[in-house]
Coordinates of C-alpha atoms in Angstrom, one line a residue:
M1 CA 14.1 -21.9 -7.5
R2 CA 12.4 -21.8 -10.4
R3 CA 11.5 -18.4 -11.7
T4 CA 7.8 -17.5 -13.1
R5 CA 7.4 -15.1 -16.1
S6 CA 4.8 -12.7 -17.2
A7 CA 2.4 -13.5 -19.8
S8 CA 4.2 -11.6 -22.2
G9 CA 7.8 -13.0 -21.3
S10 CA 9.1 -9.7 -22.7
S11 CA 11.1 -6.8 -21.0
S12 CA 9.3 -3.7 -19.9
A13 CA 10.3 -0.7 -21.9
P14 CA 12.1 2.2 -20.2
A15 CA 9.9 4.2 -18.2
D16 CA 8.9 7.9 -19.7
V17 CA 11.1 9.8 -17.6
A18 CA 9.6 13.0 -18.4
L19 CA 6.3 11.6 -17.2
L20 CA 8.1 10.8 -13.8
A21 CA 9.5 14.0 -13.7
V22 CA 6.3 15.7 -11.8
T23 CA 6.3 16.1 -8.1
Y24 CA 3.5 15.3 -5.8
G25 CA 2.5 18.9 -5.6
H26 CA 2.2 19.3 -9.4
A27 CA -0.4 21.9 -10.2
P28 CA -3.0 20.7 -12.8
S29 CA -1.8 21.4 -16.1
R30 CA -3.3 23.9 -18.6
S31 CA -4.4 20.9 -21.1
A32 CA -6.2 19.1 -18.5
R33 CA -10.0 18.4 -18.9
P34 CA -11.6 20.5 -16.2
W35 CA -14.0 18.9 -13.6
T36 CA -17.7 18.2 -14.4
G37 CA -18.3 16.5 -11.1
G38 CA -17.5 13.1 -12.0
L39 CA -14.8 11.2 -10.0
C40 CA -13.0 10.3 -13.5
S41 CA -13.6 13.7 -15.3
G42 CA -10.0 15.3 -16.2
L43 CA -8.1 12.3 -16.7
H44 CA -7.6 11.6 -20.4
H45 CA -5.6 9.1 -22.4
R46 CA -3.6 9.3 -25.6
R47 CA -5.9 8.3 -28.7
E48 CA -5.0 4.8 -29.6
P49 CA -6.9 1.9 -31.0
R50 CA -8.8 -0.4 -28.8
R51 CA -6.7 -3.8 -28.1
R52 CA -8.3 -6.6 -26.4
R53 CA -7.1 -7.1 -22.7
A54 CA -4.1 -9.2 -22.2
S55 CA -5.1 -12.7 -21.2
Y56 CA -5.0 -13.4 -17.6
P57 CA -3.8 -17.3 -16.1
Q58 CA -6.8 -19.2 -15.2
F59 CA -7.2 -19.6 -11.5
V60 CA -9.2 -22.4 -10.1
A61 CA -12.2 -21.5 -7.7
N62 CA -14.4 -24.0 -6.4
G63 CA -13.3 -26.6 -8.6
C64 CA -13.9 -24.7 -11.7
P65 CA -11.1 -22.2 -13.8
R66 CA -12.1 -19.0 -14.1
T67 CA -10.9 -15.3 -14.8
P68 CA -13.4 -13.1 -13.5
S69 CA -14.2 -9.9 -15.7
I70 CA -15.3 -6.8 -14.0
N71 CA -18.5 -6.8 -15.5
Q72 CA -19.1 -10.4 -13.9
L73 CA -18.5 -9.3 -10.5
P74 CA -21.1 -9.8 -8.1
P75 CA -23.0 -6.9 -6.8
I76 CA -22.2 -5.4 -3.5
A77 CA -23.3 -6.6 -0.5
G78 CA -25.0 -4.6 2.0
D79 CA -25.4 -0.7 2.7
C80 CA -22.8 1.0 0.8
G81 CA -23.9 4.5 1.6
G82 CA -25.3 5.2 -1.7
R83 CA -21.5 6.0 -3.0
R84 CA -20.4 5.0 -6.2
L85 CA -17.6 5.4 -8.5
A86 CA -17.8 6.7 -12.1
T87 CA -16.5 4.1 -14.6
T88 CA -14.1 4.9 -17.5
A89 CA -15.2 4.9 -20.8
W90 CA -11.8 3.6 -22.3
E91 CA -10.6 0.2 -22.6
D92 CA -6.8 0.4 -23.2
R93 CA -5.2 1.4 -19.8
S94 CA -1.9 0.8 -20.9
V95 CA -1.6 4.5 -22.3
L96 CA -2.8 6.0 -19.1
D97 CA -1.3 9.7 -19.1
L98 CA 0.5 9.7 -16.1
T99 CA 0.6 13.7 -15.9
A100 CA -3.1 14.1 -16.0
V101 CA -3.3 11.3 -13.2
R102 CA -0.8 13.3 -11.4
A103 CA -2.7 16.5 -11.9
A104 CA -5.8 15.0 -10.6
V105 CA -4.9 14.0 -7.4
A106 CA -2.4 17.0 -6.8
G107 CA -5.3 18.7 -4.6
S108 CA -6.2 15.8 -2.4
P109 CA -6.3 16.3 1.4
L110 CA -3.9 13.0 1.6
L111 CA -1.1 14.4 -0.9
A112 CA -1.7 17.8 1.2
A113 CA -1.0 16.3 4.3
C114 CA 2.0 14.4 3.1
R115 CA 3.4 17.6 1.9
R116 CA 2.5 19.2 5.2
E117 CA 0.5 21.9 3.8
P118 CA -2.9 23.2 5.2
V119 CA -6.0 21.0 4.4
S120 CA -9.6 21.5 4.2
R121 CA -10.2 18.4 6.5
T122 CA -8.0 15.3 7.8
P123 CA -7.8 12.8 5.4
V124 CA -8.5 9.6 6.5
W125 CA -8.1 5.9 5.3
F126 CA -7.5 2.5 7.0
M127 CA -4.9 -0.2 6.6
R128 CA -6.6 -3.7 5.6
Q129 CA -9.5 -1.3 4.5
A130 CA -10.0 -3.6 1.6
G131 CA -10.5 -7.1 3.3
R132 CA -12.1 -9.4 5.4
S133 CA -14.4 -6.9 7.5
L134 CA -16.5 -6.2 4.3
P135 CA -19.1 -8.6 3.3
E136 CA -18.9 -7.5 -0.4
Y137 CA -15.1 -8.6 -0.1
R138 CA -15.9 -12.0 1.3
A139 CA -18.3 -12.8 -1.2
L140 CA -16.0 -11.8 -4.0
R141 CA -13.0 -13.7 -2.6
E142 CA -14.8 -17.1 -1.7
G143 CA -13.1 -19.9 -3.3
T144 CA -9.9 -17.6 -4.3
P145 CA -6.5 -18.2 -2.9
M146 CA -5.1 -14.7 -1.8
L147 CA -2.2 -15.0 -4.3
A148 CA -4.6 -16.0 -7.2
A149 CA -6.5 -12.9 -6.3
C150 CA -3.4 -10.7 -6.0
R151 CA -2.7 -11.6 -9.6
T152 CA -6.2 -11.0 -11.4
P153 CA -6.2 -7.4 -12.2
D154 CA -10.0 -7.4 -12.5
L155 CA -10.4 -8.5 -8.7
V156 CA -7.6 -6.4 -7.5
T157 CA -9.7 -3.4 -8.8
E158 CA -12.9 -4.4 -7.5
I159 CA -11.2 -5.2 -4.0
T160 CA -9.5 -1.9 -4.1
L161 CA -12.5 -0.1 -4.9
Q162 CA -14.7 -1.4 -2.5
P163 CA -13.9 0.6 0.7
V164 CA -13.9 4.0 -1.2
R165 CA -17.2 3.6 -2.2
R166 CA -18.4 2.3 1.3
H167 CA -16.8 4.4 3.6
G168 CA -15.8 7.5 1.7
V169 CA -12.0 7.5 2.7
D170 CA -9.7 9.9 1.3
A171 CA -7.3 7.1 -0.2
A172 CA -7.4 3.9 -1.6
I173 CA -4.7 1.0 -1.1
L174 CA -3.8 -1.3 -3.7
F175 CA -4.9 -4.8 -2.7
S176 CA -2.1 -7.0 -2.4
D177 CA 0.3 -8.7 -0.2
I178 CA 4.0 -8.0 0.7
V179 CA 5.2 -11.4 -0.3
V180 CA 3.5 -11.0 -3.9
P181 CA 7.0 -9.7 -5.2
L182 CA 9.0 -12.3 -3.7
V183 CA 6.5 -15.1 -5.2
A184 CA 6.3 -13.2 -8.5
A185 CA 10.3 -13.3 -8.6
G186 CA 10.2 -17.3 -8.3
L187 CA 10.4 -18.3 -4.7
D188 CA 7.8 -20.8 -3.5
I189 CA 5.9 -19.3 -0.7
E190 CA 2.2 -20.0 0.1
I191 CA -0.3 -17.8 2.4
K192 CA -2.1 -20.2 4.5
P193 CA -5.1 -19.2 6.1
G194 CA -4.8 -18.3 9.5
V195 CA -1.0 -18.7 9.6
G196 CA 0.1 -16.2 6.9
P197 CA 3.1 -16.5 4.4
V198 CA 4.9 -19.7 4.7
V199 CA 8.0 -20.1 2.8
A200 CA 8.6 -23.7 1.5
H201 CA 12.9 -23.6 1.5
P202 CA 14.1 -20.9 4.0
I203 CA 16.9 -18.8 3.2
R204 CA 19.5 -19.2 5.4
T205 CA 22.9 -20.0 3.8
A206 CA 25.4 -18.1 1.6
A207 CA 24.1 -20.7 -1.2
D208 CA 20.7 -19.5 -0.8
I209 CA 21.1 -16.0 -1.1
T210 CA 23.5 -16.4 -3.9
A211 CA 20.7 -18.1 -5.9
L212 CA 17.9 -15.8 -5.3
P213 CA 16.5 -14.6 -8.8
R214 CA 16.3 -10.8 -9.5
L215 CA 12.7 -9.6 -10.0
E216 CA 12.0 -7.7 -13.2
P217 CA 9.0 -5.5 -13.9
D218 CA 7.6 -7.7 -16.3
D219 CA 7.4 -10.6 -13.3
V220 CA 4.6 -7.8 -11.6
A221 CA 3.0 -6.9 -15.1
F222 CA -0.3 -7.8 -13.4
V223 CA 0.3 -5.3 -10.7
A224 CA 0.8 -2.4 -13.0
E225 CA -2.4 -3.2 -15.1
A226 CA -4.4 -3.5 -12.1
V227 CA -3.1 0.2 -10.9
R228 CA -3.6 1.8 -14.2
S229 CA -7.1 0.2 -14.1
L230 CA -7.7 1.9 -10.5
V231 CA -6.2 5.3 -11.2
G232 CA -8.9 5.6 -14.2
E233 CA -11.7 4.5 -11.7
L234 CA -10.6 6.8 -8.5
G235 CA -9.9 10.2 -10.4
P236 CA -9.2 12.4 -7.9
V237 CA -8.8 9.8 -4.7
P238 CA -5.4 9.1 -4.6
L239 CA -4.1 5.3 -4.9
I240 CA -1.5 4.3 -2.3
G241 CA 0.8 1.3 -3.5
F242 CA 3.0 -0.5 -0.7
A243 CA 5.5 -3.2 -0.5
G244 CA 7.1 -4.5 2.6
A245 CA 10.5 -3.4 4.0
P246 CA 13.4 -5.3 3.9
F247 CA 13.5 -6.2 7.6
T248 CA 10.2 -7.7 7.5
L249 CA 10.6 -9.5 4.2
A250 CA 13.8 -11.0 5.4
S251 CA 12.2 -12.3 8.8
Y252 CA 9.5 -14.2 6.7
L253 CA 12.3 -15.7 4.3
V254 CA 14.8 -16.5 7.1
E255 CA 12.1 -17.9 9.6
G256 CA 10.0 -19.6 6.9
G257 CA 7.0 -17.8 8.0
P258 CA 5.5 -15.4 10.8
S259 CA 7.6 -15.5 13.9
K260 CA 7.3 -13.9 17.4
S261 CA 10.9 -14.2 18.5
H262 CA 12.5 -14.0 15.0
E263 CA 15.7 -15.9 16.6
H264 CA 16.9 -17.5 13.1
T265 CA 16.6 -13.9 11.7
K266 CA 18.7 -12.4 14.7
A267 CA 21.1 -15.0 14.5
L268 CA 21.9 -14.4 10.9
M269 CA 21.9 -10.8 11.3
Y270 CA 24.3 -11.1 14.3
G271 CA 26.5 -14.0 13.5
E272 CA 26.9 -13.2 9.7
P273 CA 26.6 -9.6 9.2
A274 CA 28.2 -9.8 5.7
L275 CA 25.4 -12.5 4.5
W276 CA 22.9 -10.4 6.0
D277 CA 23.7 -7.5 4.3
E278 CA 23.9 -9.3 1.0
L279 CA 20.2 -10.7 1.5
C280 CA 18.9 -7.0 2.5
R281 CA 20.5 -5.6 -0.7
W282 CA 18.7 -8.2 -2.7
L283 CA 15.4 -7.3 -1.1
V284 CA 16.1 -3.7 -1.4
D285 CA 16.4 -4.4 -5.3
V286 CA 13.2 -6.4 -5.2
T287 CA 11.3 -3.9 -3.0
T288 CA 12.0 -0.8 -4.9
T289 CA 11.5 -2.6 -8.3
F290 CA 8.1 -3.5 -7.0
L291 CA 7.3 -0.1 -5.8
R292 CA 8.3 1.8 -8.9
V293 CA 6.4 -0.6 -10.9
Q294 CA 3.3 0.9 -8.9
A295 CA 4.3 4.6 -9.1
E296 CA 4.8 4.3 -13.0
A297 CA 1.5 3.0 -13.2
G298 CA -0.2 5.7 -11.6
A299 CA 0.1 5.1 -7.7
S300 CA 0.2 8.4 -5.9
A301 CA 1.8 7.6 -2.8
L302 CA 3.7 4.6 -1.6
Q303 CA 3.9 3.1 1.9
L304 CA 7.0 1.0 3.4
F305 CA 5.5 -1.5 5.9
D306 CA 7.9 -3.1 8.5
S307 CA 5.5 -5.2 10.4
W308 CA 8.3 -6.7 12.6
A309 CA 10.6 -3.8 13.1
G310 CA 9.4 -3.4 16.4
A311 CA 11.1 -6.7 17.5
L312 CA 14.4 -4.8 17.6
S313 CA 16.3 -2.4 19.8
E314 CA 17.2 0.8 18.6
A315 CA 20.7 0.0 18.3
D316 CA 20.1 -3.1 16.2
Y317 CA 17.5 -1.2 13.9
R318 CA 20.1 1.5 13.2
A319 CA 22.9 -0.8 12.6
S320 CA 21.3 -3.6 10.5
V321 CA 17.9 -2.4 9.5
Q322 CA 17.7 1.5 8.8
P323 CA 20.4 1.7 6.0
H324 CA 18.6 -1.1 3.9
S325 CA 15.1 1.0 4.6
A326 CA 16.8 4.3 3.6
A327 CA 18.2 2.9 0.4
V328 CA 14.6 2.1 -0.5
L329 CA 13.3 5.3 0.4
A330 CA 16.0 7.0 -1.4
A331 CA 15.5 4.8 -4.7
I332 CA 11.8 5.6 -4.9
D333 CA 12.2 9.7 -4.2
P334 CA 13.2 10.5 -7.8
L335 CA 9.4 8.9 -8.4
G336 CA 8.0 12.4 -7.0
V337 CA 5.6 10.7 -4.9
P338 CA 5.0 11.0 -1.2
R339 CA 6.6 8.0 1.0
I340 CA 4.9 6.6 3.9
H341 CA 7.0 4.3 6.2
F342 CA 5.3 2.3 9.1
G343 CA 6.2 -0.4 11.7
V344 CA 4.5 -2.0 14.7
H345 CA 5.7 -1.8 18.3
T346 CA 8.2 0.6 17.0
G347 CA 7.8 3.7 19.7
E348 CA 11.3 3.3 20.4
L349 CA 12.3 3.4 16.9
L350 CA 10.5 6.7 15.7
A351 CA 13.7 9.1 15.7
A352 CA 15.5 6.8 13.5
M353 CA 12.5 5.7 11.2
G354 CA 12.2 9.4 10.4
E355 CA 15.8 9.7 9.7
A356 CA 15.5 6.7 7.1
G357 CA 14.1 9.6 4.7
A358 CA 10.3 9.0 4.5
D359 CA 8.1 12.1 3.9
V360 CA 5.3 10.4 6.6
V361 CA 6.2 8.0 9.8
G362 CA 3.1 5.8 10.3
V363 CA 2.5 5.2 14.4
D364 CA 1.0 2.5 16.3
W365 CA -1.6 3.0 19.0
R366 CA 0.8 2.8 21.8
T367 CA 2.7 6.4 21.3
P368 CA 0.3 9.4 21.5
L369 CA 0.9 11.3 18.3
D370 CA 1.9 14.4 19.9
E371 CA 5.0 12.5 21.4
A372 CA 5.5 10.8 18.0
A373 CA 5.7 13.8 16.3
R374 CA 8.5 15.1 19.0
R375 CA 10.4 11.8 18.8
I376 CA 10.1 11.9 15.0
G377 CA 11.4 15.7 14.6
P378 CA 10.6 18.3 11.9
G379 CA 10.2 17.9 8.2
R380 CA 7.7 14.7 8.8
A381 CA 4.0 14.1 8.9
V382 CA 2.3 11.7 11.0
Q383 CA 0.0 8.7 10.1
G384 CA -2.3 7.1 12.8
N385 CA -3.1 5.8 15.0
L386 CA -6.6 4.9 16.6
D387 CA -6.4 1.4 18.7
P388 CA -7.9 -1.2 15.9
A389 CA -9.7 -3.0 19.2
A390 CA -11.6 0.7 19.9
L391 CA -13.6 0.1 16.8
F392 CA -15.4 -2.9 19.0
A393 CA -16.2 -0.1 21.9
P394 CA -19.7 1.5 22.1
W395 CA -19.9 4.6 20.1
E396 CA -20.2 7.0 22.9
A397 CA -16.8 5.5 24.1
L398 CA -15.1 5.2 20.6
A399 CA -16.1 8.8 19.3
P400 CA -13.8 10.8 22.2
R401 CA -10.7 8.5 21.3
V402 CA -11.1 9.3 17.6
R403 CA -11.1 13.1 18.7
S404 CA -8.3 12.8 21.0
V405 CA -6.2 11.2 17.9
L406 CA -7.5 14.5 16.0
A407 CA -6.2 16.5 18.8
A408 CA -2.8 14.9 19.2
G409 CA -2.3 14.9 15.4
R410 CA -2.5 18.9 15.6
A411 CA 0.8 18.9 17.2
A412 CA 2.4 17.2 14.1
E413 CA 3.3 19.2 10.9
G414 CA 0.9 16.9 9.1
H415 CA -1.4 14.4 9.9
I416 CA -3.1 11.7 7.8
F417 CA -6.0 9.7 10.7
N418 CA -5.6 6.4 10.1
L419 CA -5.7 3.1 12.6
G420 CA -2.2 2.2 14.6
H421 CA -2.6 -1.3 12.8
G422 CA -4.6 -3.2 10.3
V423 CA -8.6 -3.3 10.3
L424 CA -9.6 -6.4 12.4
P425 CA -11.6 -8.8 10.5
T426 CA -14.6 -8.9 12.4
T427 CA -14.9 -5.1 12.6
D428 CA -18.2 -3.9 11.8
P429 CA -18.1 -1.8 8.5
G430 CA -20.5 0.6 9.5
V431 CA -18.4 1.8 12.6
L432 CA -15.4 2.5 10.2
T433 CA -17.9 4.6 7.9
R434 CA -18.8 6.9 10.8
V435 CA -15.2 7.1 11.9
V436 CA -14.6 8.6 8.4
E437 CA -17.5 10.7 9.0
L438 CA -16.7 12.1 12.4
V439 CA -13.1 12.7 11.4
H440 CA -14.3 14.9 8.3
E441 CA -16.8 16.5 10.6
E442 CA -14.3 17.3 13.4
S443 CA -11.6 18.5 11.5
S444 CA -13.3 20.9 8.6
A445 CA -14.9 22.8 11.7
Q446 CA -11.2 23.4 13.2

């Protein structure tokens, strides 16, 4: 397997440990600039000579190579409710003051809910909020393959900002894909439209696992650049970084693509547990590196997606999966940002997922949040869990369901309103905006 290297080809410098020692409850420092109403006020950077942006790979769109500039992106299509984010006046984003970033977002409803503290309103964001449901996203992505878009910081920045502008959500989530770190490490993976990630050479033998390359921070330097750009644009709105959990990534690698039965994955897990653990330990390292890069660049929270964990029994999950998810969550704990852990079809796994060590456990729509909170136990907030399909119902049927989720969420020590899975591609964006407004209105009145 051939390694792909970053444009610089050099090793990244060690992180500034002092900057990373802040906790997500850190209060604004006395040196922080007071708010003046702009979304980016309060963020300041060390004065450095302006430098030209690093060059990006030229990606082909509609037969022509192009590197989109943020100033050349097409205008937003449709009504975005008049919301606009202030833009930064600085150019060199590599010297972002992480302490100022942490201070800017410390009082956000999202981070307060993660800390299980009182909130002025229930925070709300949506998984896959930056995606195909938005006409401006479809216009921007036209002709650009998914992985090419994920490797272009200006595109990532604009796509990530789109739902924040349009819906007024309480957090942005980085536009990326869970296979990005695997591709960056050198694996041959393609995201095929309508299929998902397809692995050219599935990983099934000891030799395959031994040959797996190490992911270096420089391999995902484009992600760090996008995150630095985003936190400068978002100001007090937190940015959530994310990665796939070891089991879900392992399933793609072993199966060679999406699977409903996971037969090859389970065969390896059951039949060759030592090899399974070796593969998962490699994935723990990859996932931890990917998440650390995002947090060190300014992400204010991190979500670990275990999309396929629901295919397992609780016993198998505890024996073969939970230890590896727990290893990732423990490794990123010193970064001082909240950790969210989400899976689908995981109602019977909620207690075990809570024990893995996240600050917040995401819940799909199949388990009411009050029951989920009981299963998860004390010391954790919950996130979720409106059925994504409910967004297609008439408003008079949808609104009571939104209120029901809010009511059930009050049984938890902290609640972040979200869907029970990602936004479906044909969802009406206007409905999402109405849901955000309803959540804010109902929860602020409590």
